[in-house]
């Protein structure tokens, strides 16, 4: 997927098939800090829309895995937290930002773009700028694992 996106975006950069080879590329660029994150949000906590880029070498996809159990819509007060949906916002040139709120279940993962993705349109392929975040937690605590495949400076 990453290399197909690079081709669609007319980038010459390609990614090796093994993570260790890519981490070696990061290290050669001075990026040696691991980037996996354990994310914790409590009541009224949230994460503003943002992009995760920690150096010149960056992988175009990342993953978030929900570790907590969200409350169900049918039973108020159950689960570890309420609110806290995963947010994605996409902006195409000269268009309004389109946002999605994704409610994950415990153990589910979402794979999403770190900053851009190709979008096919009537005039070919365009670059859609993508940001992500977490909506406000209304009750409880939400834990998630963030996997960013490029190392940081």
Coordinates of N, CA, C and O in Angstrom, one line a residue, residues 10-103:
X10 N 3.4 10.3 -7.4 CA 4.6 10.6 -8.2 C 5.8 10.9 -7.4 O 6.6 11.7 -7.7
X11 N 6.0 10.1 -6.3 CA 7.2 10.2 -5.5 C 8.2 9.1 -5.9 O 7.7 8.0 -6.1
X12 N 9.4 9.4 -5.9 CA 10.4 8.4 -6.2 C 10.8 7.5 -5.0 O 11.4 6.5 -5.1
X13 N 10.4 8.0 -3.8 CA 10.7 7.2 -2.6 C 9.9 5.9 -2.5 O 8.7 5.9 -2.7
X14 N 10.6 4.8 -2.2 CA 10.0 3.5 -2.0 C 10.4 3.0 -0.6 O 11.5 3.3 -0.1
X15 N 9.6 2.0 -0.1 CA 9.9 1.5 1.2 C 10.3 0.0 1.1 O 9.7 -0.7 0.3
X16 N 11.3 -0.4 1.9 CA 11.7 -1.8 1.9 C 10.6 -2.7 2.4 O 9.7 -2.3 3.2
X17 N 10.6 -4.0 2.1 CA 9.5 -4.9 2.6 C 9.6 -5.3 4.1 O 8.7 -5.7 4.6
X18 N 10.8 -5.0 4.7 CA 11.0 -5.4 6.1 C 11.2 -4.2 7.0 O 11.9 -3.2 6.6
X19 N 10.6 -4.2 8.1 CA 10.7 -3.0 9.0 C 12.1 -2.7 9.4 O 12.5 -1.6 9.5
X20 N 12.9 -3.7 9.7 CA 14.3 -3.5 10.1 C 15.1 -2.7 9.0 O 15.9 -1.9 9.4
X21 N 14.9 -3.0 7.8 CA 15.5 -2.3 6.7 C 15.1 -0.8 6.7 O 15.9 0.1 6.5
X22 N 13.8 -0.6 7.0 CA 13.4 0.8 7.0 C 13.9 1.5 8.3 O 14.3 2.7 8.2
X23 N 14.0 0.8 9.4 CA 14.6 1.4 10.6 C 16.1 1.8 10.4 O 16.6 2.7 10.9
X24 N 16.8 0.9 9.6 CA 18.2 1.3 9.2 C 18.2 2.6 8.4 O 19.1 3.4 8.6
X25 N 17.3 2.8 7.6 CA 17.2 4.0 6.8 C 17.0 5.2 7.8 O 17.6 6.3 7.6
X26 N 16.1 5.0 8.7 CA 15.9 6.1 9.7 C 17.2 6.4 10.5 O 17.5 7.5 10.7
X27 N 17.9 5.3 10.9 CA 19.1 5.5 11.7 C 20.1 6.2 10.9 O 20.9 7.1 11.4
X28 N 20.3 5.9 9.6 CA 21.2 6.6 8.7 C 20.9 8.1 8.7 O 21.8 8.9 8.4
X29 N 19.6 8.5 8.9 CA 19.2 9.9 8.8 C 19.3 10.5 10.2 O 18.8 11.6 10.4
X30 N 19.8 9.8 11.2 CA 19.9 10.3 12.6 C 18.7 10.1 13.4 O 18.6 10.7 14.5
X31 N 17.7 9.4 12.9 CA 16.5 9.1 13.6 C 16.6 7.8 14.3 O 16.4 6.7 13.7
X32 N 16.9 7.8 15.6 CA 17.1 6.5 16.4 C 16.1 6.3 17.5 O 16.2 5.3 18.2
X33 N 15.2 7.3 17.8 CA 14.3 7.1 18.9 C 13.1 6.4 18.5 O 12.4 6.8 17.6
X34 N 12.7 5.2 19.2 CA 11.5 4.5 18.9 C 10.3 5.4 19.1 O 10.3 6.3 20.0
X35 N 9.2 5.2 18.3 CA 8.1 6.0 18.4 C 6.8 5.4 18.9 O 5.7 6.1 18.9
X36 N 6.7 4.1 19.2 CA 5.5 3.5 19.7 C 5.0 4.3 20.9 O 5.8 4.7 21.8
X37 N 3.7 4.5 21.0 CA 3.1 5.3 22.1 C 2.0 4.6 22.9 O 1.2 3.9 22.2
X38 N 2.0 4.7 24.2 CA 0.8 4.3 25.0 C 0.1 5.5 25.3 O 0.6 6.4 26.0
X39 N -1.1 5.7 24.7 CA -1.9 6.9 24.9 C -2.9 6.7 25.9 O -3.7 5.8 25.9
X40 N -3.0 7.7 26.9 CA -4.0 7.6 28.0 C -4.7 8.9 28.1 O -4.1 10.0 28.1
X41 N -6.0 8.8 28.0 CA -6.9 10.0 28.1 C -7.9 9.8 29.3 O -8.5 8.7 29.3
X42 N -8.0 10.7 30.2 CA -9.0 10.7 31.2 C -10.2 11.6 30.9 O -10.3 12.2 29.8
X43 N -11.1 11.7 31.8 CA -12.3 12.5 31.6 C -11.9 13.9 31.2 O -11.0 14.5 31.8
X44 N -12.6 14.4 30.2 CA -12.3 15.7 29.5 C -11.0 15.8 28.7 O -10.7 16.8 28.2
X45 N -10.3 14.7 28.7 CA -9.1 14.6 27.8 C -9.5 14.4 26.4 O -10.5 13.9 26.0
X46 N -8.6 14.9 25.5 CA -8.8 14.7 24.1 C -7.4 14.9 23.4 O -6.4 15.2 24.0
X47 N -7.4 14.7 22.1 CA -6.2 15.0 21.3 C -6.5 15.8 20.1 O -7.3 15.4 19.3
X48 N -6.0 17.0 20.0 CA -6.3 17.9 18.9 C -5.9 17.2 17.6 O -5.0 16.4 17.5
X49 N -6.5 17.6 16.5 CA -6.1 17.1 15.2 C -4.7 17.5 14.9 O -4.2 18.6 15.1
X50 N -3.9 16.5 14.4 CA -2.5 16.7 14.2 C -1.9 15.7 13.2 O -2.6 14.8 12.8
X51 N -0.6 15.8 12.9 CA 0.1 14.8 12.1 C 1.3 14.4 12.9 O 1.9 15.2 13.7
X52 N 1.7 13.1 12.8 CA 2.9 12.6 13.5 C 4.0 12.4 12.5 O 4.1 11.5 11.7
X53 N 5.0 13.4 12.5 CA 6.2 13.3 11.7 C 7.3 13.7 12.5 O 7.4 14.8 13.0
X54 N 8.3 12.8 12.7 CA 9.3 13.0 13.7 C 10.7 13.1 13.0 O 11.7 12.9 13.7
X55 N 10.8 13.4 11.7 CA 12.1 13.5 11.0 C 11.8 13.5 9.5 O 10.7 13.4 9.1
X56 N 12.9 13.6 8.8 CA 12.8 13.6 7.3 C 12.4 12.3 6.7 O 11.7 12.3 5.7
X57 N 12.8 11.2 7.4 CA 12.4 9.8 6.9 C 11.1 9.5 7.6 O 11.1 9.4 8.9
X58 N 10.1 9.2 6.9 CA 8.8 8.9 7.5 C 8.0 7.9 6.7 O 8.0 7.9 5.5
X59 N 7.3 6.9 7.4 CA 6.5 6.0 6.7 C 5.1 6.6 6.6 O 4.6 7.2 7.5
X60 N 4.4 6.4 5.5 CA 3.1 7.1 5.2 C 1.9 6.5 6.0 O 0.8 7.2 6.0
X61 N 2.0 5.4 6.7 CA 0.9 4.8 7.4 C 1.2 4.6 8.8 O 2.4 4.4 9.2
X62 N 0.2 4.7 9.7 CA 0.4 4.3 11.1 C -0.8 3.6 11.6 O -1.8 3.6 10.9
X63 N -0.7 3.1 12.9 CA -1.8 2.3 13.4 C -2.1 2.7 14.8 O -1.2 3.1 15.6
X64 N -3.4 2.7 15.2 CA -3.8 2.9 16.6 C -4.7 1.7 16.9 O -5.6 1.3 16.2
X65 N -4.4 1.1 18.1 CA -5.1 -0.1 18.6 C -5.8 0.4 19.9 O -5.1 0.8 20.8
X66 N -7.1 0.2 20.0 CA -7.8 0.6 21.2 C -7.7 -0.5 22.2 O -8.0 -1.7 21.9
X67 N -7.2 -0.2 23.4 CA -7.0 -1.1 24.5 C -8.1 -1.1 25.5 O -8.2 -2.1 26.3
X68 N -8.9 -0.1 25.6 CA -10.0 0.0 26.6 C -11.3 -0.4 26.0 O -11.5 -0.4 24.8
X69 N -12.3 -0.6 26.9 CA -13.6 -1.0 26.4 C -14.5 0.2 26.4 O -14.8 0.7 27.5
X70 N -15.0 0.6 25.2 CA -15.9 1.8 25.2 C -17.3 1.4 25.8 O -17.7 0.2 25.7
X71 N -18.0 2.4 26.3 CA -19.4 2.2 26.8 C -20.2 1.9 25.6 O -20.0 2.4 24.5
X72 N -21.2 1.0 25.7 CA -22.2 0.8 24.6 C -23.3 1.8 24.6 O -23.6 2.4 25.7
X73 N -23.8 2.1 23.5 CA -24.9 3.1 23.3 C -26.1 2.7 24.1 O -26.9 3.5 24.5
X74 N -26.3 1.4 24.2 CA -27.6 0.9 24.8 C -27.6 0.8 26.3 O -28.6 0.7 27.0
X75 N -26.4 0.8 26.9 CA -26.3 0.7 28.4 C -25.3 1.8 28.9 O -24.1 1.6 28.9
X76 N -25.9 2.9 29.4 CA -25.1 4.0 29.9 C -24.4 3.5 31.2 O -24.9 2.8 32.0
X77 N -23.1 3.9 31.3 CA -22.4 3.6 32.5 C -21.5 2.4 32.4 O -20.7 2.1 33.2
X78 N -21.7 1.5 31.4 CA -20.8 0.4 31.2 C -19.6 0.8 30.5 O -19.4 1.9 30.0
X79 N -18.6 -0.1 30.4 CA -17.4 0.2 29.7 C -16.4 1.0 30.5 O -16.7 1.5 31.6
X80 N -15.2 1.2 29.9 CA -14.1 1.9 30.6 C -14.2 3.4 30.4 O -13.7 4.2 31.2
X81 N -14.9 3.8 29.3 CA -15.0 5.2 29.0 C -16.1 5.5 28.1 O -16.7 4.6 27.4
X82 N -16.5 6.8 28.0 CA -17.6 7.3 27.1 C -16.9 8.4 26.3 O -16.2 9.2 26.8
X83 N -17.3 8.5 25.0 CA -16.7 9.5 24.1 C -15.4 8.9 23.5 O -15.3 7.7 23.3
X84 N -14.5 9.8 23.2 CA -13.2 9.3 22.8 C -13.1 8.6 21.5 O -12.3 7.7 21.3
X85 N -13.9 9.1 20.5 CA -13.9 8.5 19.2 C -12.6 8.9 18.5 O -12.0 10.0 18.7
X86 N -12.1 8.1 17.6 CA -10.9 8.4 16.8 C -11.4 9.3 15.7 O -12.4 9.1 15.1
X87 N -10.6 10.4 15.5 CA -11.0 11.4 14.5 C -10.1 11.5 13.3 O -8.9 11.4 13.5
X88 N -10.6 11.6 12.2 CA -9.8 11.8 10.9 C -10.4 13.0 10.2 O -11.6 13.1 10.0
X89 N -9.5 13.9 9.8 CA -10.0 15.0 9.0 C -9.1 15.1 7.7 O -7.9 15.0 7.8
X90 N -9.8 15.2 6.6 CA -9.2 15.2 5.3 C -9.5 16.5 4.6 O -10.6 16.9 4.5
X91 N -8.4 17.1 4.0 CA -8.6 18.3 3.3 C -8.0 18.2 1.9 O -6.8 17.9 1.7
X92 N -8.8 18.4 0.9 CA -8.4 18.5 -0.5 C -8.3 20.0 -0.9 O -9.1 20.8 -0.4
X93 N -7.4 20.3 -1.8 CA -7.2 21.6 -2.2 C -8.5 22.3 -2.6 O -9.2 21.7 -3.4
X94 N -8.7 23.5 -2.1 CA -9.9 24.3 -2.4 C -11.2 23.6 -2.1 O -12.2 23.8 -2.8
X95 N -11.2 22.7 -1.1 CA -12.5 22.1 -0.7 C -12.6 22.2 0.8 O -11.6 22.4 1.5
X96 N -13.8 22.0 1.3 CA -14.0 22.0 2.8 C -13.4 20.8 3.4 O -13.3 19.7 2.7
X97 N -12.9 20.9 4.6 CA -12.4 19.7 5.3 C -13.5 18.7 5.6 O -14.6 19.1 6.0
X98 N -13.2 17.4 5.4 CA -14.2 16.4 5.7 C -13.7 15.6 6.9 O -12.6 15.2 6.9
X99 N -14.6 15.5 7.9 CA -14.2 14.8 9.1 C -15.0 13.6 9.4 O -16.2 13.5 9.0
X100 N -14.4 12.6 10.0 CA -15.0 11.3 10.4 C -14.7 11.0 11.8 O -13.5 11.2 12.3
X101 N -15.7 10.6 12.6 CA -15.5 10.1 14.0 C -15.7 8.6 13.9 O -16.7 8.1 13.5
X102 N -14.7 7.8 14.3 CA -14.7 6.4 14.2 C -14.7 5.8 15.6 O -13.7 6.0 16.4
X103 N -15.7 5.1 16.0 CA -15.8 4.5 17.3 C -15.3 3.0 17.2 O -15.9 2.2 16.5

